[in-house]
Short mmCIF file of C-alpha atoms in Angstrom, two decimals:
data_model
loop_
_atom_site.label_atom_id
_atom_site.label_comp_id
_atom_site.label_asym_id
_atom_site.label_seq_id
_atom_site.Cartn_x
_atom_site.Cartn_y
_atom_site.Cartn_z
CA MET V 924 27.37 8.28 43.52
CA SER V 925 25.59 5.05 42.99
CA LEU V 926 24.58 4.25 39.62
CA VAL V 927 20.94 4.33 40.28
CA GLN V 928 19.89 7.88 41.08
CA SER V 929 16.68 9.91 41.31
CA LEU V 930 15.56 10.77 37.65
CA ASP V 931 16.63 14.68 38.18
CA GLU V 932 20.04 13.39 39.69
CA ALA V 933 20.72 10.93 36.63
CA LEU V 934 20.15 13.75 34.11
CA THR V 935 22.69 16.35 35.58
CA ALA V 936 25.22 15.31 32.63
CA ILE V 937 22.69 16.63 30.25
CA THR V 938 23.87 20.31 30.23
CA ASP V 939 23.16 23.19 28.12
CA GLY V 940 24.66 22.94 24.51
CA ILE V 941 25.61 19.17 24.57
CA MET V 942 24.93 16.59 21.88
CA LEU V 943 22.10 14.28 22.94
CA VAL V 944 20.94 11.06 20.94
CA VAL V 945 17.57 9.72 21.50
CA PRO V 946 15.81 6.72 19.73
CA ARG V 947 13.16 6.74 17.34
CA GLU V 948 9.38 7.00 18.47
CA VAL V 949 8.82 3.29 19.05
CA CYS V 950 12.02 1.93 20.52
CA GLY V 951 12.02 3.15 24.03
CA VAL V 952 11.67 7.15 24.13
CA PRO V 953 12.61 8.55 27.44
CA MET V 954 9.54 10.52 27.70
CA ALA V 955 9.54 11.01 31.72
CA ALA V 956 13.24 12.26 31.31
CA THR V 957 12.16 14.52 28.53
CA ARG V 958 9.60 16.15 30.57
CA ALA V 959 12.20 16.24 33.66
CA LEU V 960 14.57 18.15 31.27
CA ILE V 961 11.96 20.64 30.01
CA ARG V 962 11.06 21.38 33.62
CA ARG V 963 14.90 21.98 34.39
CA GLY V 964 14.97 24.39 31.38
CA VAL V 965 17.93 22.68 29.43
CA ARG V 966 18.74 24.70 26.16
CA ASP V 967 20.53 24.94 23.14
CA LEU V 968 20.85 21.08 22.70
CA HIS V 969 21.99 19.50 19.59
CA LEU V 970 19.22 16.80 19.33
CA VAL V 971 20.30 13.55 17.30
CA ALA V 972 17.31 11.53 16.67
CA LEU V 973 18.20 7.93 15.72
CA PRO V 974 16.92 7.88 13.01
CA THR V 975 13.41 9.78 13.39
CA SER V 976 11.37 11.62 16.10
CA SER V 977 7.82 11.96 17.02
CA LEU V 978 6.32 13.44 20.27
CA GLN V 979 9.75 13.69 22.02
CA ALA V 980 11.56 16.09 19.26
CA ASP V 981 8.26 18.16 19.04
CA LEU V 982 7.94 18.86 22.89
CA MET V 983 11.60 19.40 23.28
CA ILE V 984 11.59 21.98 20.11
CA GLY V 985 8.43 23.46 21.44
CA ALA V 986 9.57 24.03 24.69
CA GLY V 987 12.85 25.84 23.58
CA CYS V 988 15.42 23.02 24.39
CA VAL V 989 16.81 22.49 20.92
CA ALA V 990 19.42 24.57 18.97
CA THR V 991 20.14 22.01 16.36
CA LEU V 992 17.90 19.06 15.28
CA GLU V 993 19.57 16.02 13.34
CA THR V 994 17.35 13.60 12.27
CA SER V 995 15.78 11.98 9.04
CA ALA V 996 12.18 12.87 10.01
CA VAL V 997 9.83 14.10 12.51
CA SER V 998 6.22 13.60 12.36
CA LEU V 999 3.19 12.31 14.51
CA GLY V 1000 2.57 9.41 12.19
CA GLU V 1001 -1.38 8.90 11.76
CA LEU V 1002 -1.87 11.82 13.89
CA GLY V 1003 -0.26 14.23 11.05
CA PRO V 1004 2.41 16.77 11.00
CA ALA V 1005 4.60 17.43 14.20
CA PRO V 1006 3.38 20.96 14.75
CA ARG V 1007 6.15 22.49 16.74
CA PHE V 1008 9.01 20.94 14.71
CA THR V 1009 7.15 22.28 11.34
CA SER V 1010 6.68 25.82 12.95
CA ALA V 1011 10.36 25.82 14.13
CA VAL V 1012 11.68 24.93 10.68
CA LEU V 1013 9.69 27.45 9.08
CA LYS V 1014 10.38 30.14 11.52
CA GLY V 1015 14.07 29.31 11.08
CA SER V 1016 14.33 28.96 14.80
CA ILE V 1017 16.12 25.78 14.87
CA VAL V 1018 18.99 24.83 12.75
CA MET V 1019 17.78 21.68 10.79
CA LYS V 1020 20.24 19.00 9.90
CA ASP V 1021 18.37 16.84 7.48
CA ALA V 1022 19.76 13.57 7.06
CA THR V 1023 18.56 9.93 6.00
CA CYS V 1024 17.92 7.08 8.24
CA PRO V 1025 20.70 4.85 7.35
CA ALA V 1026 23.37 7.79 7.43
CA LEU V 1027 22.42 8.30 11.13
CA HIS V 1028 22.92 4.45 11.84
CA ALA V 1029 26.37 4.51 10.00
CA ALA V 1030 27.76 7.52 11.46
CA LEU V 1031 26.86 6.42 14.93
CA GLN V 1032 28.59 3.30 13.86
CA ALA V 1033 31.60 4.78 12.99
CA ALA V 1034 31.59 6.46 16.56
CA GLU V 1035 31.20 2.87 17.82
CA LYS V 1036 34.16 1.46 16.00
CA GLY V 1037 36.36 4.69 16.92
CA VAL V 1038 36.86 5.46 13.04
CA PRO V 1039 36.57 8.99 11.81
CA PHE V 1040 34.03 8.25 8.98
CA MET V 1041 31.71 5.71 7.29
CA PRO V 1042 31.06 5.26 3.64
CA LEU V 1043 27.34 5.12 2.55
CA ARG V 1044 25.69 4.29 -1.04
CA GLY V 1045 22.73 6.29 -2.15
CA LEU V 1046 22.68 10.10 -1.45
CA ILE V 1047 24.32 11.14 -4.65
CA GLY V 1048 22.02 13.62 -6.55
CA SER V 1049 20.08 14.36 -3.69
CA ASP V 1050 19.40 17.67 -2.03
CA VAL V 1051 19.94 15.91 1.36
CA LEU V 1052 23.71 15.68 0.54
CA LYS V 1053 23.73 19.10 -1.11
CA TYR V 1054 22.92 20.83 2.10
CA ARG V 1055 25.15 18.73 4.35
CA ASP V 1056 28.50 20.43 4.21
CA ASP V 1057 29.98 18.05 6.77
CA TRP V 1058 29.68 15.13 4.37
CA LYS V 1059 31.94 14.23 1.64
CA VAL V 1060 31.92 12.83 -1.72
CA ILE V 1061 35.19 10.89 -2.65
CA ASP V 1062 36.35 8.52 -5.31
CA SER V 1063 36.44 4.94 -3.85
CA PRO V 1064 40.05 3.94 -3.24
CA PHE V 1065 38.87 0.39 -4.12
CA GLY V 1066 37.00 1.42 -7.13
CA ASN V 1067 37.29 2.46 -10.77
CA SER V 1068 35.37 5.81 -10.80
CA ASP V 1069 33.11 4.80 -8.02
CA PRO V 1070 31.92 8.22 -6.25
CA ILE V 1071 30.66 7.27 -2.54
CA VAL V 1072 29.72 9.69 0.20
CA LEU V 1073 31.48 9.46 3.60
CA LEU V 1074 29.72 10.24 6.75
CA PRO V 1075 31.80 11.75 9.69
CA ALA V 1076 31.25 9.81 12.79
CA ILE V 1077 28.50 11.15 15.32
CA GLN V 1078 29.96 10.70 18.88
CA PRO V 1079 27.20 12.21 21.08
CA ASP V 1080 27.86 13.79 24.62
CA VAL V 1081 25.05 11.65 26.29
CA ALA V 1082 22.76 8.69 25.04
CA LEU V 1083 19.36 8.62 26.67
CA PHE V 1084 16.73 6.24 26.40
CA HIS V 1085 14.00 4.08 28.41
CA ALA V 1086 14.10 0.22 28.75
CA PRO V 1087 11.88 -2.36 30.35
CA LEU V 1088 14.43 -3.70 32.89
CA ALA V 1089 18.04 -3.02 34.82
CA ASP V 1090 19.77 -5.39 37.27
CA GLU V 1091 21.31 -4.65 40.41
CA TYR V 1092 24.85 -4.45 38.32
CA GLY V 1093 23.54 -1.75 35.99
CA ASN V 1094 23.09 -4.17 32.92
CA VAL V 1095 19.98 -2.84 31.03
CA PHE V 1096 17.71 -5.23 28.98
CA ILE V 1097 16.91 -3.82 25.74
CA GLY V 1098 15.48 -6.77 24.03
CA ARG V 1099 15.56 -6.38 20.24
CA GLN V 1100 15.96 -2.57 20.10
CA ARG V 1101 19.55 -3.03 19.20
CA GLU V 1102 20.23 0.70 18.00
CA LEU V 1103 19.97 1.27 21.58
CA VAL V 1104 23.27 -0.70 22.09
CA THR V 1105 24.64 1.28 19.37
CA MET V 1106 23.75 4.67 20.84
CA ALA V 1107 25.28 3.85 23.89
CA HIS V 1108 28.57 2.35 22.33
CA ALA V 1109 28.73 5.69 20.30
CA SER V 1110 28.26 8.01 23.07
CA LYS V 1111 30.44 9.50 25.91
CA ARG V 1112 28.16 8.79 28.56
CA THR V 1113 24.64 6.99 28.58
CA ILE V 1114 21.81 7.48 30.94
CA VAL V 1115 19.04 5.25 31.21
CA THR V 1116 15.63 4.96 32.71
CA VAL V 1117 13.69 1.80 33.46
CA GLU V 1118 10.66 0.26 34.40
CA LYS V 1119 12.20 -1.58 37.28
CA ILE V 1120 15.53 -2.85 38.69
CA GLU V 1121 15.60 -6.53 39.58
CA LYS V 1122 17.89 -8.31 42.00
CA ARG V 1123 19.51 -10.63 39.31
CA ASN V 1124 22.44 -10.50 36.90
CA LEU V 1125 21.00 -10.42 33.18
CA LEU V 1126 24.52 -11.59 31.77
CA ASP V 1127 24.21 -15.00 33.72
CA ASP V 1128 21.42 -16.15 31.29
CA PRO V 1129 22.65 -16.00 27.53
CA LEU V 1130 18.84 -15.65 26.56
CA THR V 1131 18.62 -12.14 28.39
CA ALA V 1132 22.56 -11.38 27.68
CA ALA V 1133 22.13 -11.27 23.87
CA GLY V 1134 19.22 -8.43 24.60
CA THR V 1135 21.45 -6.68 27.42
CA LEU V 1136 23.54 -3.50 27.10
CA PRO V 1137 26.23 -4.15 29.74
CA GLY V 1138 26.63 -1.78 32.77
CA PHE V 1139 30.13 -1.17 31.37
CA TYR V 1140 28.56 1.39 29.21
CA VAL V 1141 25.89 2.83 31.42
CA ASP V 1142 26.52 5.81 33.69
CA ALA V 1143 23.38 6.53 35.24
CA ILE V 1144 20.09 4.66 35.90
CA ALA V 1145 16.82 6.01 37.30
CA VAL V 1146 13.38 3.97 37.67
CA ALA V 1147 10.71 5.74 35.76
CA GLU V 1148 7.58 3.56 35.77
CA ASN V 1149 5.57 3.84 32.56
CA GLY V 1150 8.62 6.12 31.40
CA ALA V 1151 8.01 6.14 27.93
CA TRP V 1152 4.28 7.25 28.23
CA PRO V 1153 2.56 8.29 26.13
CA LEU V 1154 4.83 6.51 23.41
CA PRO V 1155 5.08 2.78 23.64
CA LEU V 1156 7.68 0.63 24.79
CA PRO V 1157 8.48 -2.36 22.92
CA ASP V 1158 7.25 -5.78 23.87
CA THR V 1159 5.85 -3.98 27.19
CA TYR V 1160 3.17 -1.40 26.63
CA LYS V 1161 1.28 0.28 24.01
CA ALA V 1162 1.23 3.99 22.76
CA ASP V 1163 -1.44 6.15 24.42
CA ILE V 1164 -3.37 7.06 21.12
CA GLU V 1165 -5.88 9.21 22.91
CA HIS V 1166 -3.43 11.20 24.57
CA LEU V 1167 -1.06 11.52 21.69
CA ALA V 1168 -4.17 12.87 19.98
CA LEU V 1169 -4.76 15.36 22.46
CA TYR V 1170 -1.08 16.64 22.24
CA ALA V 1171 -1.60 16.86 18.29
CA LYS V 1172 -4.61 18.73 18.80
CA MET V 1173 -3.44 20.99 21.51
CA ALA V 1174 0.07 21.57 20.07
CA ALA V 1175 -1.50 22.70 16.78
CA SER V 1176 -1.10 26.35 18.34
CA GLU V 1177 1.59 27.82 20.42
CA GLU V 1178 -0.87 28.87 23.04
CA GLY V 1179 -2.20 25.31 23.19
CA PHE V 1180 1.16 23.81 23.45
CA LYS V 1181 2.04 26.15 26.48
CA GLU V 1182 -1.25 24.80 28.07
CA TYR V 1183 -0.09 21.62 27.35
CA VAL V 1184 3.41 21.83 28.88
CA GLY V 1185 1.49 23.56 31.82
CA LYS V 1186 -0.91 20.61 32.32
CA TYR V 1187 1.23 17.68 31.65
CA VAL V 1188 5.20 18.72 32.07
CA SER V 1189 5.20 21.24 34.64
CA ALA V 1190 2.82 19.77 37.04
CA GLU V 1191 4.07 16.42 36.77
CA GLN V 1192 5.26 15.07 40.26
CA PRO V 1193 8.45 13.42 39.66
CA GLN V 1194 8.97 9.91 41.03
CA PRO V 1195 11.23 9.18 44.12
CA ALA V 1196 14.12 7.16 43.44
CA SER V 1197 13.31 3.85 44.83
CA TRP V 1198 13.90 0.06 43.79
CA MET E 1152 -18.37 -8.29 -8.33
CA THR E 1153 -17.82 -4.59 -7.67
CA PHE E 1154 -14.74 -3.37 -5.97
CA LEU E 1155 -13.33 -0.02 -4.33
CA PRO E 1156 -10.64 2.04 -5.56
CA GLU E 1157 -8.28 0.67 -2.87
CA GLU E 1158 -8.73 -2.76 -4.38
CA LEU E 1159 -7.98 -1.84 -7.85
CA LEU E 1160 -4.82 -0.16 -6.76
CA ALA E 1161 -3.68 -2.96 -4.31
CA ASP E 1162 -4.10 -5.37 -7.35
CA GLN E 1163 -2.22 -3.51 -9.83
CA ILE E 1164 0.76 -3.04 -7.17
CA ALA E 1165 0.63 -6.62 -6.62
CA ASN E 1166 1.08 -7.34 -10.18
CA PHE E 1167 4.12 -5.14 -10.26
CA ILE E 1168 5.64 -6.76 -7.19
CA GLY E 1169 5.99 -9.84 -9.51
CA ASP E 1170 8.07 -13.07 -8.45
CA VAL E 1171 10.43 -11.84 -5.97
CA ARG E 1172 12.12 -12.82 -2.42
CA HIS E 1173 11.45 -9.95 -0.40
CA VAL E 1174 9.03 -6.98 -0.17
CA ALA E 1175 9.20 -4.48 2.50
CA VAL E 1176 6.47 -2.13 3.16
CA GLY E 1177 6.84 1.19 5.00
CA ASN E 1178 4.92 2.65 8.08
CA ALA E 1179 1.13 4.02 7.33
CA SER E 1180 0.95 2.50 3.99
CA PRO E 1181 -2.10 0.23 3.95
CA ILE E 1182 -2.81 -0.01 0.24
CA PRO E 1183 0.86 -1.14 -0.40
CA ALA E 1184 0.76 -3.42 2.30
CA THR E 1185 -2.58 -4.76 1.04
CA ALA E 1186 -0.82 -5.51 -2.29
CA ALA E 1187 2.24 -7.22 -0.63
CA LEU E 1188 0.21 -9.65 1.30
CA LEU E 1189 -1.78 -10.27 -1.82
CA ALA E 1190 1.36 -11.15 -3.72
CA ARG E 1191 2.34 -13.35 -0.73
CA GLU E 1192 -1.24 -15.41 -0.87
CA ARG E 1193 -0.77 -15.68 -4.62
CA GLY E 1194 2.91 -17.05 -4.59
CA LYS E 1195 1.83 -19.38 -1.46
CA GLY E 1196 4.15 -17.98 1.02
CA ARG E 1197 6.73 -16.32 -1.53
CA PRO E 1198 7.44 -13.39 -1.32
CA TYR E 1199 8.72 -12.81 2.19
CA VAL E 1200 6.90 -9.71 3.29
CA SER E 1201 8.30 -7.37 5.73
CA LEU E 1202 5.76 -4.53 7.09
CA LEU E 1203 7.74 -2.03 8.91
CA GLY E 1204 6.61 -0.77 12.32
CA SER E 1205 5.30 -4.26 13.26
CA ALA E 1206 7.52 -6.60 15.19
CA LYS E 1207 5.12 -9.56 14.37
CA ASN E 1208 5.47 -8.85 10.44
CA THR E 1209 9.56 -8.35 10.57
CA PHE E 1210 12.49 -10.35 11.53
CA TRP E 1211 14.66 -7.66 12.43
CA THR E 1212 16.91 -8.38 15.58
CA ASP E 1213 19.99 -5.94 14.81
CA GLY E 1214 18.26 -2.36 15.39
CA GLY E 1215 17.21 -0.26 12.83
CA ARG E 1216 20.06 -0.44 10.48
CA GLU E 1217 19.41 -4.07 9.59
CA LEU E 1218 16.72 -2.95 7.14
CA PHE E 1219 19.12 -0.90 5.42
CA ASP E 1220 21.99 -3.25 5.69
CA CYS E 1221 19.85 -5.80 4.13
CA ALA E 1222 18.73 -3.40 1.44
CA GLY E 1223 22.19 -2.29 0.61
CA GLN E 1224 23.17 -6.04 -0.18
CA GLY E 1225 20.12 -6.57 -2.48
CA ARG E 1226 18.18 -8.31 0.06
CA ILE E 1227 15.07 -6.30 -0.73
CA ASP E 1228 13.71 -6.41 -3.95
CA VAL E 1229 10.72 -4.10 -3.59
CA PHE E 1230 9.73 -1.05 -1.44
CA PHE E 1231 7.16 1.68 -1.84
CA LEU E 1232 7.84 5.47 -1.46
CA SER E 1233 5.83 8.65 -1.88
CA GLY E 1234 6.37 12.37 -2.05
CA GLY E 1235 4.80 15.57 -1.05
CA GLN E 1236 5.91 16.37 -4.60
CA ILE E 1237 6.95 13.92 -7.46
CA ASP E 1238 8.52 15.43 -10.69
CA GLY E 1239 8.69 13.91 -14.39
CA GLN E 1240 12.20 12.67 -13.60
CA GLY E 1241 11.22 10.39 -10.73
CA ASN E 1242 12.73 12.68 -8.20
CA ILE E 1243 10.57 12.71 -5.00
CA ASN E 1244 10.36 15.55 -2.31
CA LEU E 1245 9.71 14.70 1.24
CA VAL E 1246 11.21 17.95 2.76
CA GLU E 1247 9.81 21.13 1.81
CA ILE E 1248 7.90 23.47 -0.48
CA GLY E 1249 9.51 26.79 -1.71
CA ASP E 1250 13.00 28.03 -1.50
CA HIS E 1251 15.47 26.03 0.75
CA ALA E 1252 16.09 29.17 2.94
CA HIS E 1253 12.58 30.09 3.49
CA PRO E 1254 10.42 27.05 2.83
CA LYS E 1255 6.64 27.75 2.69
CA VAL E 1256 5.80 24.14 3.64
CA ARG E 1257 7.74 21.69 5.78
CA PHE E 1258 7.06 17.91 5.34
CA PRO E 1259 8.38 15.43 7.91
CA GLY E 1260 11.56 14.69 6.23
CA SER E 1261 13.31 12.21 3.77
CA TYR E 1262 13.35 9.00 6.09
CA GLY E 1263 15.21 6.40 4.38
CA SER E 1264 14.37 7.48 0.70
CA ALA E 1265 17.92 9.11 -0.17
CA TYR E 1266 19.40 5.35 0.21
CA LEU E 1267 16.61 3.00 -0.52
CA TYR E 1268 15.45 4.73 -3.66
CA TYR E 1269 19.21 3.89 -4.97
CA VAL E 1270 19.56 0.32 -3.91
CA VAL E 1271 15.94 -1.48 -4.14
CA PRO E 1272 15.80 -2.78 -7.47
CA LYS E 1273 11.88 -2.10 -7.80
CA VAL E 1274 10.66 1.41 -6.03
CA ILE E 1275 6.84 1.70 -6.68
CA LEU E 1276 5.72 5.44 -6.05
CA PHE E 1277 2.48 5.62 -4.66
CA ARG E 1278 0.48 8.90 -4.42
CA THR E 1279 -3.17 9.02 -3.90
CA GLU E 1280 -3.42 12.62 -4.58
CA HIS E 1281 -2.97 13.09 -8.28
CA SER E 1282 -2.89 16.71 -8.98
CA ARG E 1283 -0.66 19.56 -10.21
CA ARG E 1284 0.69 20.30 -6.62
CA THR E 1285 1.68 16.87 -6.24
CA LEU E 1286 2.81 15.83 -9.83
CA VAL E 1287 5.28 18.80 -10.73
CA PRO E 1288 7.75 19.68 -13.32
CA LYS E 1289 10.54 19.88 -10.78
CA VAL E 1290 10.52 19.21 -7.34
CA ASP E 1291 11.66 21.87 -5.07
CA PHE E 1292 13.75 19.55 -3.01
CA ILE E 1293 15.15 16.23 -4.15
CA SER E 1294 15.06 13.89 -1.23
CA ALA E 1295 15.90 11.14 -3.53
CA ALA E 1296 16.85 11.45 -7.23
CA GLY E 1297 14.81 9.12 -9.91
CA VAL E 1298 18.00 8.63 -12.03
CA SER E 1299 21.84 8.90 -11.60
CA GLU E 1300 24.87 9.54 -13.68
CA PRO E 1301 26.23 6.08 -15.40
CA ASN E 1302 29.28 5.96 -12.90
CA VAL E 1303 27.06 6.23 -9.71
CA HIS E 1304 26.33 3.04 -7.97
CA ARG E 1305 22.64 2.37 -8.52
CA THR E 1306 20.96 -1.08 -8.25
CA GLY E 1307 17.62 0.49 -7.75
CA GLY E 1308 15.08 3.03 -8.45
CA PRO E 1309 11.36 3.72 -9.43
CA VAL E 1310 9.45 1.33 -11.87
CA ALA E 1311 6.01 2.62 -11.62
CA LEU E 1312 3.87 5.39 -10.05
CA ILE E 1313 0.44 4.71 -8.93
CA THR E 1314 -1.99 7.37 -8.35
CA ASN E 1315 -5.86 7.59 -7.79
CA ARG E 1316 -6.24 8.17 -11.31
CA CYS E 1317 -3.73 6.31 -13.35
CA LEU E 1318 -0.73 3.86 -13.41
CA PHE E 1319 2.57 5.17 -15.17
CA THR E 1320 5.58 2.89 -15.74
CA PHE E 1321 9.14 4.54 -15.35
CA ALA E 1322 12.25 3.66 -17.65
CA GLU E 1323 15.23 5.93 -18.79
CA GLY E 1324 14.15 8.62 -16.78
CA ARG E 1325 10.56 9.37 -17.79
CA PHE E 1326 7.04 8.08 -17.03
CA THR E 1327 4.95 6.59 -19.61
CA LEU E 1328 1.12 6.28 -19.07
CA LYS E 1329 0.32 2.60 -18.71
CA SER E 1330 -3.43 2.53 -17.94
CA VAL E 1331 -6.26 4.90 -16.87
CA HIS E 1332 -8.17 3.74 -13.92
CA PRO E 1333 -12.07 3.04 -14.61
CA GLY E 1334 -13.97 6.07 -14.14
CA HIS E 1335 -10.99 8.44 -15.21
CA THR E 1336 -9.78 9.70 -18.61
CA ILE E 1337 -6.80 10.37 -20.28
CA GLU E 1338 -7.84 14.08 -20.82
CA GLU E 1339 -8.31 14.25 -17.16
CA VAL E 1340 -4.83 12.79 -16.40
CA ILE E 1341 -3.08 15.15 -18.80
CA GLU E 1342 -4.95 18.11 -17.15
CA TYR E 1343 -4.13 17.02 -13.35
CA THR E 1344 -0.29 16.01 -14.18
CA GLY E 1345 2.18 18.79 -13.92
CA PHE E 1346 4.80 17.01 -15.75
CA ASP E 1347 5.39 15.95 -19.19
CA PHE E 1348 5.00 11.64 -19.97
CA ASP E 1349 5.43 9.39 -22.68
CA ARG E 1350 1.75 8.41 -23.99
CA PRO E 1351 1.04 5.37 -26.51
CA ALA E 1352 -1.55 5.97 -29.08
CA ASN E 1353 -3.84 3.64 -27.35
CA VAL E 1354 -3.89 3.67 -23.48
CA PRO E 1355 -5.98 0.92 -22.04
CA GLU E 1356 -8.35 1.36 -18.79
CA THR E 1357 -6.83 -0.31 -15.86
CA PRO E 1358 -8.30 -3.96 -15.58
CA ALA E 1359 -10.62 -4.24 -12.84
CA PRO E 1360 -9.48 -7.06 -10.02
CA SER E 1361 -10.52 -10.52 -10.76
CA GLU E 1362 -13.10 -12.34 -8.77
CA ALA E 1363 -10.37 -14.51 -7.47
CA THR E 1364 -8.25 -11.72 -6.38
CA LEU E 1365 -10.92 -9.96 -4.79
CA THR E 1366 -11.86 -13.33 -2.69
CA LEU E 1367 -7.99 -13.56 -1.91
CA MET E 1368 -7.99 -9.99 -0.73
CA ARG E 1369 -11.12 -9.93 1.24
CA ASP E 1370 -10.97 -13.37 3.05
CA LYS E 1371 -7.23 -14.00 3.25
CA VAL E 1372 -5.46 -10.52 3.26
CA ALA E 1373 -8.23 -8.55 4.96
CA PRO E 1374 -7.97 -10.46 8.34
CA GLN E 1375 -3.88 -9.97 8.59
CA LEU E 1376 -4.26 -6.47 7.81
CA ALA E 1377 -6.79 -6.19 10.85
CA THR E 1378 -4.02 -5.73 13.51
CA LEU E 1379 -1.79 -3.34 11.83
CA TYR E 1380 -4.48 -1.03 9.97
CA PRO E 1381 -7.70 -1.78 11.89
CA GLN E 1382 -9.40 1.27 10.52
CA PHE E 1383 -8.31 0.65 7.27
CA ALA E 1384 -9.36 -3.10 7.19
CA ALA E 1385 -12.71 -2.14 8.55
CA LYS E 1386 -13.58 0.81 6.07
CA ILE E 1387 -12.26 -1.30 2.95
CA PHE E 1388 -13.21 -4.68 3.66
CA GLU E 1389 -15.92 -5.11 6.24
CA ARG E 1390 -18.34 -2.46 4.38
CA ARG E 1391 -18.47 -4.72 1.43
CA GLU E 1392 -21.10 -7.21 2.55
CA SER E 1393 -23.87 -4.04 3.02
CA SER E 1394 -23.00 -1.88 0.04
CA LEU E 1395 -20.62 -3.43 -2.65
CA VAL E 1396 -21.52 -6.99 -3.56
CA ALA E 1397 -23.08 -6.66 -7.16
#
């Protein structure tokens, strides 16, 4: 199968129960792909949001796609709390693995390097550490009574994000959003949606090469114009604040959320594959 | 010149920042951002100010981890944190109210606090709701601990807590009332604070921002804030001509 696929084809590797890593709210969130996953009815995901999330996690939780959420915070920012996330945690309908931002970055870096864990400062004395059975404290072998936290590597099954541009070789321009590279390096497979595909090689020019995820790491690409909407795409377009405010209002109740999904997710016509 | 409460707080925070190399301000923190930019105006370009969430006001090119790597190395001198609850030992709670198995209230989460609180030398706590609900004897969940055992690597921690009513300093695991803002009283601070704190015999009133500071804030800082915090900049700084000039 060609690297460039329709959105639904590109997402076939995201099956029920896998560990999926997605980027933070302003970093190229694959919202068109998220809506396609909800339409397909994916279930029981272990969602890792690096290191935080907003609309994406809230929408996926509300739609019943998520069994476990691993992240440092979920909020709609100035629009207030993330209502479906809050409700799910209070009801106990998802398993919440609370983290802290640098712990998620470090655990993915461990996977990137193929090592089993990464040490991290801080955390000792916090309840974030207390409730994480998978994190350990050791006495640093290089110190003298120097306790330090070890975080097991996070190797997601799939990394999924949205970017402005790919080339015909599957190289993806990510600009300065370097965490997208870490996500792809750490994960078994990487699926990317892009605004457009150009007939060129991004690795030919050092100026673009420095901001490019090589196609070597990429398993599937789908074109999704405006694919981060209503969230922003860095250096490309801004958030649709009016729509996000509408979401915040509708998602405040379960009925309102269902209405939102019906109107803006279920009824959406997926774009045909083209470039 | 008359001034708004936000201007008083920003002035006080700027004093706490002092002469340092790098101040970082988290998302959705307009008053700390005002203070950091005020400190930079006073210092003629020093400290370097990073306003997270704004590509124009940060230099990061190595992904989200760069901020934390910078902090871990001591390259960030001042940061700001808040909490749904803050207790008398300087513990902050950004996670939940109630029993962990069955919380009554859920907040967004700890963000980077469980790390940054330990490695940034001056963390200024900031909470504009000063009540027994927010300033509690003991937090329900410790996102980040105010103090650590002596053998735990710790190059940072809280130095102050500023609220809508007063300013506390923090040292050796306790808060000390430093000053009470104009229009508020010590009795009121005691009444609305859920934790025990130290209090010298004479607690001064928080000094009003000087005319020079207000001019700097309104003429130099406000325009820089307008892109990132348009509503805040409009509310605090553009209203003054009609209602606030003495």
